[in-house]
Amino acid sequence: MQLGLVGLGKMGGNMRERIRRAGHTVVGYDRDPELADVGSLTELVDKLDAPRVVWVMVPAGAATQSVVDELGGLLEPGDIVVDGGNSRWTDDEKHAQELAAKGIGFVDAGVSGGVWGLENGYALMVGGQAEHVERVRPVFDALKPEGDFGFVHAGKVGAGHFAKMVHNGIEYAMMQAYAEGWELLEKVHSVTDVREVFRSWQEGTVIRSWLLDLAVNALDEDEHLEQLKGFAEDSGEGRWTVEAAIDNAVPLPAITASLFARFASRQDDSPQMKMIAALRNQFGGHAVTSADTAR
């Protein structure tokens, strides 16, 4: 089939290549002319035969809204827009309503796979009407990993991105657990080869995973992670997961704690730890370190 693909960055560019390898035609547009096949969204739409499918792979929020708005003015009834970025599920519902008023279908696709997706395939969590999902199914089949798993039609519009959001929330907690275990192993004197402990867990243990494999890769490159600063961003989906948990009264202590741990990583001198140190000094006479000494 033919596909228009908007956004050819690290994910989008590799997805274009994987879809082409499966024998489909992809017309790609990006603001960087060196990456693009066409010079504008108008040209992209003109090169596709109706009914068209256009996959949007740009940052969530204003960028996605802008592309959806422009496509809404260019596409025709019977065409379909797929949002494969990390949009919030509530935005999906809004986009679907806006496009439906013009007779244009909408599918939201949560995509996981990162830079490894080109060779290994992408896990796809999809939301939308069954007829729209089936229209795009050849592309989903091209992108997914080989085998029976890696694709799910999760439900109505918004379900795909909601499922991907929860996936990323779980990812936060898993990464935090590995990180805490690594720090503790590094701290004690009796463990002399933390990297090989992590490597030993890759076979036969209940905590083996792809994330563990990636942790071993990182330790192979920098055994004690001395080249890195202890700072971690959050993409937004961790926050959305916690907000959804609050809205639905679902307890998520591990995921919530992992999100807050990322916030703590951005503080060179934690105000919370200042209060804890002060209180320990007040009730127990424990020693404190002055700001001047810390410098």
PDB file of N, CA and C in Angstrom, residues 12-100:
ATOM      1  N   GLY A  12      10.960   8.004  13.022  1.00  0.00           N
ATOM      2  CA  GLY A  12      10.258   8.064  11.749  1.00  0.00           C
ATOM      3  C   GLY A  12      11.098   7.625  10.570  1.00  0.00           C
ATOM      4  N   GLY A  13      12.367   8.020  10.565  1.00  0.00           N
ATOM      5  CA  GLY A  13      13.239   7.631   9.465  1.00  0.00           C
ATOM      6  C   GLY A  13      13.429   6.128   9.389  1.00  0.00           C
ATOM      7  N   ASN A  14      13.643   5.490  10.534  1.00  0.00           N
ATOM      8  CA  ASN A  14      13.799   4.036  10.555  1.00  0.00           C
ATOM      9  C   ASN A  14      12.499   3.317  10.208  1.00  0.00           C
ATOM     10  N   MET A  15      11.389   3.877  10.636  1.00  0.00           N
ATOM     11  CA  MET A  15      10.096   3.280  10.292  1.00  0.00           C
ATOM     12  C   MET A  15       9.862   3.331   8.790  1.00  0.00           C
ATOM     13  N   ARG A  16      10.216   4.442   8.166  1.00  0.00           N
ATOM     14  CA  ARG A  16      10.092   4.544   6.707  1.00  0.00           C
ATOM     15  C   ARG A  16      10.875   3.433   6.027  1.00  0.00           C
ATOM     16  N   GLU A  17      12.101   3.205   6.495  1.00  0.00           N
ATOM     17  CA  GLU A  17      12.943   2.178   5.890  1.00  0.00           C
ATOM     18  C   GLU A  17      12.358   0.784   6.094  1.00  0.00           C
ATOM     19  N   ARG A  18      11.862   0.501   7.289  1.00  0.00           N
ATOM     20  CA  ARG A  18      11.310  -0.837   7.562  1.00  0.00           C
ATOM     21  C   ARG A  18      10.054  -1.096   6.720  1.00  0.00           C
ATOM     22  N   ILE A  19       9.213  -0.079   6.575  1.00  0.00           N
ATOM     23  CA  ILE A  19       8.001  -0.233   5.770  1.00  0.00           C
ATOM     24  C   ILE A  19       8.363  -0.450   4.304  1.00  0.00           C
ATOM     25  N   ARG A  20       9.355   0.272   3.826  1.00  0.00           N
ATOM     26  CA  ARG A  20       9.791   0.100   2.433  1.00  0.00           C
ATOM     27  C   ARG A  20      10.373  -1.293   2.202  1.00  0.00           C
ATOM     28  N   ARG A  21      11.105  -1.798   3.183  1.00  0.00           N
ATOM     29  CA  ARG A  21      11.664  -3.143   3.057  1.00  0.00           C
ATOM     30  C   ARG A  21      10.567  -4.197   2.912  1.00  0.00           C
ATOM     31  N   ALA A  22       9.380  -3.896   3.448  1.00  0.00           N
ATOM     32  CA  ALA A  22       8.257  -4.823   3.349  1.00  0.00           C
ATOM     33  C   ALA A  22       7.528  -4.700   2.010  1.00  0.00           C
ATOM     34  N   GLY A  23       7.984  -3.786   1.152  1.00  0.00           N
ATOM     35  CA  GLY A  23       7.425  -3.684  -0.186  1.00  0.00           C
ATOM     36  C   GLY A  23       6.398  -2.594  -0.387  1.00  0.00           C
ATOM     37  N   HIS A  24       6.165  -1.769   0.626  1.00  0.00           N
ATOM     38  CA  HIS A  24       5.176  -0.702   0.513  1.00  0.00           C
ATOM     39  C   HIS A  24       5.834   0.601   0.042  1.00  0.00           C
ATOM     40  N   THR A  25       5.025   1.496  -0.473  1.00  0.00           N
ATOM     41  CA  THR A  25       5.497   2.800  -0.922  1.00  0.00           C
ATOM     42  C   THR A  25       5.312   3.818   0.197  1.00  0.00           C
ATOM     43  N   VAL A  26       6.387   4.510   0.543  1.00  0.00           N
ATOM     44  CA  VAL A  26       6.312   5.538   1.580  1.00  0.00           C
ATOM     45  C   VAL A  26       6.765   6.866   0.994  1.00  0.00           C
ATOM     46  N   VAL A  27       5.914   7.880   1.143  1.00  0.00           N
ATOM     47  CA  VAL A  27       6.266   9.242   0.768  1.00  0.00           C
ATOM     48  C   VAL A  27       6.459  10.013   2.062  1.00  0.00           C
ATOM     49  N   GLY A  28       7.681  10.440   2.324  1.00  0.00           N
ATOM     50  CA  GLY A  28       7.996  11.059   3.602  1.00  0.00           C
ATOM     51  C   GLY A  28       8.188  12.563   3.507  1.00  0.00           C
ATOM     52  N   TYR A  29       7.719  13.251   4.550  1.00  0.00           N
ATOM     53  CA  TYR A  29       7.930  14.695   4.639  1.00  0.00           C
ATOM     54  C   TYR A  29       8.544  15.022   5.998  1.00  0.00           C
ATOM     55  N   ASP A  30       9.521  15.916   5.984  1.00  0.00           N
ATOM     56  CA  ASP A  30      10.146  16.412   7.203  1.00  0.00           C
ATOM     57  C   ASP A  30      10.540  17.863   6.967  1.00  0.00           C
ATOM     58  N   ARG A  31      10.614  18.620   8.037  1.00  0.00           N
ATOM     59  CA  ARG A  31      11.039  20.025   7.896  1.00  0.00           C
ATOM     60  C   ARG A  31      12.486  20.122   7.416  1.00  0.00           C
ATOM     61  N   ASP A  32      13.264  19.077   7.641  1.00  0.00           N
ATOM     62  CA  ASP A  32      14.632  19.019   7.124  1.00  0.00           C
ATOM     63  C   ASP A  32      14.586  18.490   5.694  1.00  0.00           C
ATOM     64  N   PRO A  33      14.858  19.338   4.716  1.00  0.00           N
ATOM     65  CA  PRO A  33      14.740  18.911   3.324  1.00  0.00           C
ATOM     66  C   PRO A  33      15.672  17.769   2.942  1.00  0.00           C
ATOM     67  N   GLU A  34      16.760  17.586   3.699  1.00  0.00           N
ATOM     68  CA  GLU A  34      17.689  16.496   3.388  1.00  0.00           C
ATOM     69  C   GLU A  34      17.078  15.134   3.733  1.00  0.00           C
ATOM     70  N   LEU A  35      16.095  15.122   4.609  1.00  0.00           N
ATOM     71  CA  LEU A  35      15.442  13.868   4.993  1.00  0.00           C
ATOM     72  C   LEU A  35      14.185  13.593   4.179  1.00  0.00           C
ATOM     73  N   ALA A  36      13.597  14.641   3.623  1.00  0.00           N
ATOM     74  CA  ALA A  36      12.260  14.544   3.028  1.00  0.00           C
ATOM     75  C   ALA A  36      12.282  14.023   1.592  1.00  0.00           C
ATOM     76  N   ASP A  37      11.181  13.377   1.220  1.00  0.00           N
ATOM     77  CA  ASP A  37      10.953  12.963  -0.166  1.00  0.00           C
ATOM     78  C   ASP A  37      10.206  14.038  -0.940  1.00  0.00           C
ATOM     79  N   VAL A  38       9.476  14.884  -0.212  1.00  0.00           N
ATOM     80  CA  VAL A  38       8.694  15.955  -0.830  1.00  0.00           C
ATOM     81  C   VAL A  38       8.926  17.241  -0.050  1.00  0.00           C
ATOM     82  N   GLY A  39       8.518  18.361  -0.649  1.00  0.00           N
ATOM     83  CA  GLY A  39       8.812  19.653  -0.052  1.00  0.00           C
ATOM     84  C   GLY A  39       7.743  20.218   0.848  1.00  0.00           C
ATOM     85  N   SER A  40       6.568  19.576   0.901  1.00  0.00           N
ATOM     86  CA  SER A  40       5.484  20.121   1.717  1.00  0.00           C
ATOM     87  C   SER A  40       4.440  19.046   1.974  1.00  0.00           C
ATOM     88  N   LEU A  41       3.550  19.312   2.926  1.00  0.00           N
ATOM     89  CA  LEU A  41       2.442  18.390   3.167  1.00  0.00           C
ATOM     90  C   LEU A  41       1.500  18.340   1.970  1.00  0.00           C
ATOM     91  N   THR A  42       1.344  19.469   1.310  1.00  0.00           N
ATOM     92  CA  THR A  42       0.491  19.505   0.113  1.00  0.00           C
ATOM     93  C   THR A  42       1.028  18.557  -0.953  1.00  0.00           C
ATOM     94  N   GLU A  43       2.332  18.598  -1.172  1.00  0.00           N
ATOM     95  CA  GLU A  43       2.949  17.714  -2.163  1.00  0.00           C
ATOM     96  C   GLU A  43       2.822  16.255  -1.737  1.00  0.00           C
ATOM     97  N   LEU A  44       2.967  16.003  -0.447  1.00  0.00           N
ATOM     98  CA  LEU A  44       2.816  14.630   0.050  1.00  0.00           C
ATOM     99  C   LEU A  44       1.423  14.097  -0.256  1.00  0.00           C
ATOM    100  N   VAL A  45       0.410  14.873   0.064  1.00  0.00           N
ATOM    101  CA  VAL A  45      -0.973  14.443  -0.165  1.00  0.00           C
ATOM    102  C   VAL A  45      -1.231  14.237  -1.651  1.00  0.00           C
ATOM    103  N   ASP A  46      -0.694  15.121  -2.483  1.00  0.00           N
ATOM    104  CA  ASP A  46      -0.902  15.018  -3.927  1.00  0.00           C
ATOM    105  C   ASP A  46      -0.280  13.749  -4.516  1.00  0.00           C
ATOM    106  N   LYS A  47       0.781  13.243  -3.903  1.00  0.00           N
ATOM    107  CA  LYS A  47       1.461  12.066  -4.436  1.00  0.00           C
ATOM    108  C   LYS A  47       0.790  10.752  -4.038  1.00  0.00           C
ATOM    109  N   LEU A  48      -0.177  10.805  -3.124  1.00  0.00           N
ATOM    110  CA  LEU A  48      -0.852   9.597  -2.671  1.00  0.00           C
ATOM    111  C   LEU A  48      -2.179   9.415  -3.394  1.00  0.00           C
ATOM    112  N   ASP A  49      -2.473   8.172  -3.750  1.00  0.00           N
ATOM    113  CA  ASP A  49      -3.767   7.867  -4.354  1.00  0.00           C
ATOM    114  C   ASP A  49      -4.828   7.769  -3.267  1.00  0.00           C
ATOM    115  N   ALA A  50      -6.024   8.282  -3.561  1.00  0.00           N
ATOM    116  CA  ALA A  50      -7.135   8.171  -2.618  1.00  0.00           C
ATOM    117  C   ALA A  50      -7.685   6.737  -2.627  1.00  0.00           C
ATOM    118  N   PRO A  51      -8.200   6.258  -1.479  1.00  0.00           N
ATOM    119  CA  PRO A  51      -8.187   6.887  -0.161  1.00  0.00           C
ATOM    120  C   PRO A  51      -6.797   6.801   0.467  1.00  0.00           C
ATOM    121  N   ARG A  52      -6.378   7.875   1.082  1.00  0.00           N
ATOM    122  CA  ARG A  52      -5.009   8.015   1.576  1.00  0.00           C
ATOM    123  C   ARG A  52      -4.894   7.637   3.052  1.00  0.00           C
ATOM    124  N   VAL A  53      -3.674   7.249   3.422  1.00  0.00           N
ATOM    125  CA  VAL A  53      -3.312   7.063   4.831  1.00  0.00           C
ATOM    126  C   VAL A  53      -2.053   7.877   5.085  1.00  0.00           C
ATOM    127  N   VAL A  54      -2.124   8.768   6.071  1.00  0.00           N
ATOM    128  CA  VAL A  54      -0.975   9.604   6.427  1.00  0.00           C
ATOM    129  C   VAL A  54      -0.648   9.377   7.892  1.00  0.00           C
ATOM    130  N   TRP A  55       0.586   8.973   8.154  1.00  0.00           N
ATOM    131  CA  TRP A  55       1.061   8.669   9.502  1.00  0.00           C
ATOM    132  C   TRP A  55       1.865   9.861  10.003  1.00  0.00           C
ATOM    133  N   VAL A  56       1.493  10.388  11.171  1.00  0.00           N
ATOM    134  CA  VAL A  56       2.159  11.553  11.760  1.00  0.00           C
ATOM    135  C   VAL A  56       3.100  11.080  12.861  1.00  0.00           C
ATOM    136  N   MET A  57       4.370  11.462  12.769  1.00  0.00           N
ATOM    137  CA  MET A  57       5.406  11.012  13.716  1.00  0.00           C
ATOM    138  C   MET A  57       6.204  12.219  14.177  1.00  0.00           C
ATOM    139  N   VAL A  58       5.515  13.155  14.837  1.00  0.00           N
ATOM    140  CA  VAL A  58       6.165  14.374  15.315  1.00  0.00           C
ATOM    141  C   VAL A  58       5.924  14.507  16.814  1.00  0.00           C
ATOM    142  N   PRO A  59       6.628  15.433  17.502  1.00  0.00           N
ATOM    143  CA  PRO A  59       6.458  15.568  18.949  1.00  0.00           C
ATOM    144  C   PRO A  59       5.012  15.854  19.347  1.00  0.00           C
ATOM    145  N   ALA A  60       4.651  15.350  20.532  1.00  0.00           N
ATOM    146  CA  ALA A  60       3.292  15.538  21.032  1.00  0.00           C
ATOM    147  C   ALA A  60       3.011  16.998  21.324  1.00  0.00           C
ATOM    148  N   GLY A  61       1.730  17.342  21.347  1.00  0.00           N
ATOM    149  CA  GLY A  61       1.335  18.697  21.705  1.00  0.00           C
ATOM    150  C   GLY A  61       1.144  19.592  20.504  1.00  0.00           C
ATOM    151  N   ALA A  62       1.751  20.771  20.550  1.00  0.00           N
ATOM    152  CA  ALA A  62       1.518  21.783  19.513  1.00  0.00           C
ATOM    153  C   ALA A  62       1.957  21.314  18.136  1.00  0.00           C
ATOM    154  N   ALA A  63       3.076  20.588  18.055  1.00  0.00           N
ATOM    155  CA  ALA A  63       3.563  20.134  16.750  1.00  0.00           C
ATOM    156  C   ALA A  63       2.564  19.169  16.104  1.00  0.00           C
ATOM    157  N   THR A  64       2.069  18.225  16.879  1.00  0.00           N
ATOM    158  CA  THR A  64       1.082  17.279  16.343  1.00  0.00           C
ATOM    159  C   THR A  64      -0.204  17.997  15.970  1.00  0.00           C
ATOM    160  N   GLN A  65      -0.658  18.902  16.834  1.00  0.00           N
ATOM    161  CA  GLN A  65      -1.887  19.637  16.545  1.00  0.00           C
ATOM    162  C   GLN A  65      -1.760  20.415  15.239  1.00  0.00           C
ATOM    163  N   SER A  66      -0.613  21.035  15.010  1.00  0.00           N
ATOM    164  CA  SER A  66      -0.402  21.807  13.796  1.00  0.00           C
ATOM    165  C   SER A  66      -0.489  20.929  12.549  1.00  0.00           C
ATOM    166  N   VAL A  67       0.144  19.752  12.603  1.00  0.00           N
ATOM    167  CA  VAL A  67       0.129  18.851  11.444  1.00  0.00           C
ATOM    168  C   VAL A  67      -1.282  18.314  11.211  1.00  0.00           C
ATOM    169  N   VAL A  68      -1.975  17.935  12.285  1.00  0.00           N
ATOM    170  CA  VAL A  68      -3.337  17.424  12.137  1.00  0.00           C
ATOM    171  C   VAL A  68      -4.250  18.497  11.546  1.00  0.00           C
ATOM    172  N   ASP A  69      -4.077  19.729  12.010  1.00  0.00           N
ATOM    173  CA  ASP A  69      -4.889  20.824  11.470  1.00  0.00           C
ATOM    174  C   ASP A  69      -4.646  21.002   9.976  1.00  0.00           C
ATOM    175  N   GLU A  70      -3.386  20.984   9.576  1.00  0.00           N
ATOM    176  CA  GLU A  70      -3.062  21.182   8.159  1.00  0.00           C
ATOM    177  C   GLU A  70      -3.562  20.019   7.315  1.00  0.00           C
ATOM    178  N   LEU A  71      -3.395  18.793   7.825  1.00  0.00           N
ATOM    179  CA  LEU A  71      -3.884  17.628   7.083  1.00  0.00           C
ATOM    180  C   LEU A  71      -5.412  17.655   6.966  1.00  0.00           C
ATOM    181  N   GLY A  72      -6.071  18.173   7.999  1.00  0.00           N
ATOM    182  CA  GLY A  72      -7.528  18.274   7.949  1.00  0.00           C
ATOM    183  C   GLY A  72      -8.013  19.140   6.800  1.00  0.00           C
ATOM    184  N   GLY A  73      -7.184  20.103   6.396  1.00  0.00           N
ATOM    185  CA  GLY A  73      -7.547  20.962   5.273  1.00  0.00           C
ATOM    186  C   GLY A  73      -7.113  20.426   3.923  1.00  0.00           C
ATOM    187  N   LEU A  74      -6.263  19.399   3.921  1.00  0.00           N
ATOM    188  CA  LEU A  74      -5.734  18.857   2.670  1.00  0.00           C
ATOM    189  C   LEU A  74      -6.357  17.524   2.271  1.00  0.00           C
ATOM    190  N   LEU A  75      -6.699  16.698   3.262  1.00  0.00           N
ATOM    191  CA  LEU A  75      -7.227  15.365   2.984  1.00  0.00           C
ATOM    192  C   LEU A  75      -8.703  15.413   2.627  1.00  0.00           C
ATOM    193  N   GLU A  76      -9.214  14.282   2.168  1.00  0.00           N
ATOM    194  CA  GLU A  76     -10.600  14.190   1.702  1.00  0.00           C
ATOM    195  C   GLU A  76     -11.354  13.131   2.510  1.00  0.00           C
ATOM    196  N   PRO A  77     -12.690  13.152   2.442  1.00  0.00           N
ATOM    197  CA  PRO A  77     -13.460  12.111   3.126  1.00  0.00           C
ATOM    198  C   PRO A  77     -13.001  10.716   2.688  1.00  0.00           C
ATOM    199  N   GLY A  78     -12.857   9.823   3.661  1.00  0.00           N
ATOM    200  CA  GLY A  78     -12.378   8.469   3.373  1.00  0.00           C
ATOM    201  C   GLY A  78     -10.902   8.278   3.661  1.00  0.00           C
ATOM    202  N   ASP A  79     -10.150   9.382   3.784  1.00  0.00           N
ATOM    203  CA  ASP A  79      -8.735   9.293   4.138  1.00  0.00           C
ATOM    204  C   ASP A  79      -8.604   9.017   5.640  1.00  0.00           C
ATOM    205  N   ILE A  80      -7.398   8.628   6.053  1.00  0.00           N
ATOM    206  CA  ILE A  80      -7.149   8.307   7.460  1.00  0.00           C
ATOM    207  C   ILE A  80      -5.848   8.959   7.912  1.00  0.00           C
ATOM    208  N   VAL A  81      -5.855   9.506   9.127  1.00  0.00           N
ATOM    209  CA  VAL A  81      -4.661  10.021   9.780  1.00  0.00           C
ATOM    210  C   VAL A  81      -4.314   9.080  10.922  1.00  0.00           C
ATOM    211  N   VAL A  82      -3.041   8.705  11.002  1.00  0.00           N
ATOM    212  CA  VAL A  82      -2.529   7.899  12.109  1.00  0.00           C
ATOM    213  C   VAL A  82      -1.558   8.763  12.901  1.00  0.00           C
ATOM    214  N   ASP A  83      -1.771   8.884  14.207  1.00  0.00           N
ATOM    215  CA  ASP A  83      -0.823   9.586  15.063  1.00  0.00           C
ATOM    216  C   ASP A  83       0.015   8.538  15.781  1.00  0.00           C
ATOM    217  N   GLY A  84       1.297   8.431  15.382  1.00  0.00           N
ATOM    218  CA  GLY A  84       2.194   7.455  15.982  1.00  0.00           C
ATOM    219  C   GLY A  84       3.164   8.057  16.977  1.00  0.00           C
ATOM    220  N   GLY A  85       2.983   9.341  17.315  1.00  0.00           N
ATOM    221  CA  GLY A  85       3.843   9.969  18.310  1.00  0.00           C
ATOM    222  C   GLY A  85       3.400   9.608  19.717  1.00  0.00           C
ATOM    223  N   ASN A  86       3.896  10.339  20.683  1.00  0.00           N
ATOM    224  CA  ASN A  86       3.560  10.064  22.081  1.00  0.00           C
ATOM    225  C   ASN A  86       2.501  11.032  22.597  1.00  0.00           C
ATOM    226  N   SER A  87       1.450  11.213  21.823  1.00  0.00           N
ATOM    227  CA  SER A  87       0.395  12.139  22.213  1.00  0.00           C
ATOM    228  C   SER A  87      -0.375  11.642  23.429  1.00  0.00           C
ATOM    229  N   ARG A  88      -0.941  12.582  24.158  1.00  0.00           N
ATOM    230  CA  ARG A  88      -1.821  12.231  25.273  1.00  0.00           C
ATOM    231  C   ARG A  88      -3.138  11.723  24.709  1.00  0.00           C
ATOM    232  N   TRP A  89      -3.723  10.714  25.373  1.00  0.00           N
ATOM    233  CA  TRP A  89      -4.931  10.079  24.831  1.00  0.00           C
ATOM    234  C   TRP A  89      -6.098  11.047  24.709  1.00  0.00           C
ATOM    235  N   THR A  90      -6.146  12.063  25.567  1.00  0.00           N
ATOM    236  CA  THR A  90      -7.223  13.037  25.473  1.00  0.00           C
ATOM    237  C   THR A  90      -7.105  13.874  24.201  1.00  0.00           C
ATOM    238  N   ASP A  91      -5.880  14.091  23.729  1.00  0.00           N
ATOM    239  CA  ASP A  91      -5.681  14.788  22.453  1.00  0.00           C
ATOM    240  C   ASP A  91      -6.191  13.938  21.296  1.00  0.00           C
ATOM    241  N   ASP A  92      -6.037  12.614  21.405  1.00  0.00           N
ATOM    242  CA  ASP A  92      -6.544  11.718  20.362  1.00  0.00           C
ATOM    243  C   ASP A  92      -8.048  11.892  20.173  1.00  0.00           C
ATOM    244  N   GLU A  93      -8.748  11.946  21.284  1.00  0.00           N
ATOM    245  CA  GLU A  93     -10.205  12.088  21.210  1.00  0.00           C
ATOM    246  C   GLU A  93     -10.571  13.394  20.514  1.00  0.00           C
ATOM    247  N   LYS A  94      -9.856  14.454  20.816  1.00  0.00           N
ATOM    248  CA  LYS A  94     -10.087  15.757  20.189  1.00  0.00           C
ATOM    249  C   LYS A  94      -9.785  15.693  18.694  1.00  0.00           C
ATOM    250  N   HIS A  95      -8.651  15.115  18.324  1.00  0.00           N
ATOM    251  CA  HIS A  95      -8.275  15.035  16.914  1.00  0.00           C
ATOM    252  C   HIS A  95      -9.262  14.176  16.131  1.00  0.00           C
ATOM    253  N   ALA A  96      -9.699  13.085  16.712  1.00  0.00           N
ATOM    254  CA  ALA A  96     -10.656  12.204  16.029  1.00  0.00           C
ATOM    255  C   ALA A  96     -11.961  12.941  15.740  1.00  0.00           C
ATOM    256  N   GLN A  97     -12.431  13.727  16.708  1.00  0.00           N
ATOM    257  CA  GLN A  97     -13.674  14.475  16.509  1.00  0.00           C
ATOM    258  C   GLN A  97     -13.514  15.539  15.428  1.00  0.00           C
ATOM    259  N   GLU A  98     -12.387  16.237  15.460  1.00  0.00           N
ATOM    260  CA  GLU A  98     -12.144  17.284  14.468  1.00  0.00           C
ATOM    261  C   GLU A  98     -12.088  16.705  13.055  1.00  0.00           C
ATOM    262  N   LEU A  99     -11.411  15.581  12.900  1.00  0.00           N
ATOM    263  CA  LEU A  99     -11.273  14.981  11.574  1.00  0.00           C
ATOM    264  C   LEU A  99     -12.552  14.288  11.135  1.00  0.00           C
ATOM    265  N   ALA A 100     -13.278  13.690  12.074  1.00  0.00           N
ATOM    266  CA  ALA A 100     -14.532  13.006  11.733  1.00  0.00           C
ATOM    267  C   ALA A 100     -15.544  13.979  11.139  1.00  0.00           C
TER     268      ALA A 100
END
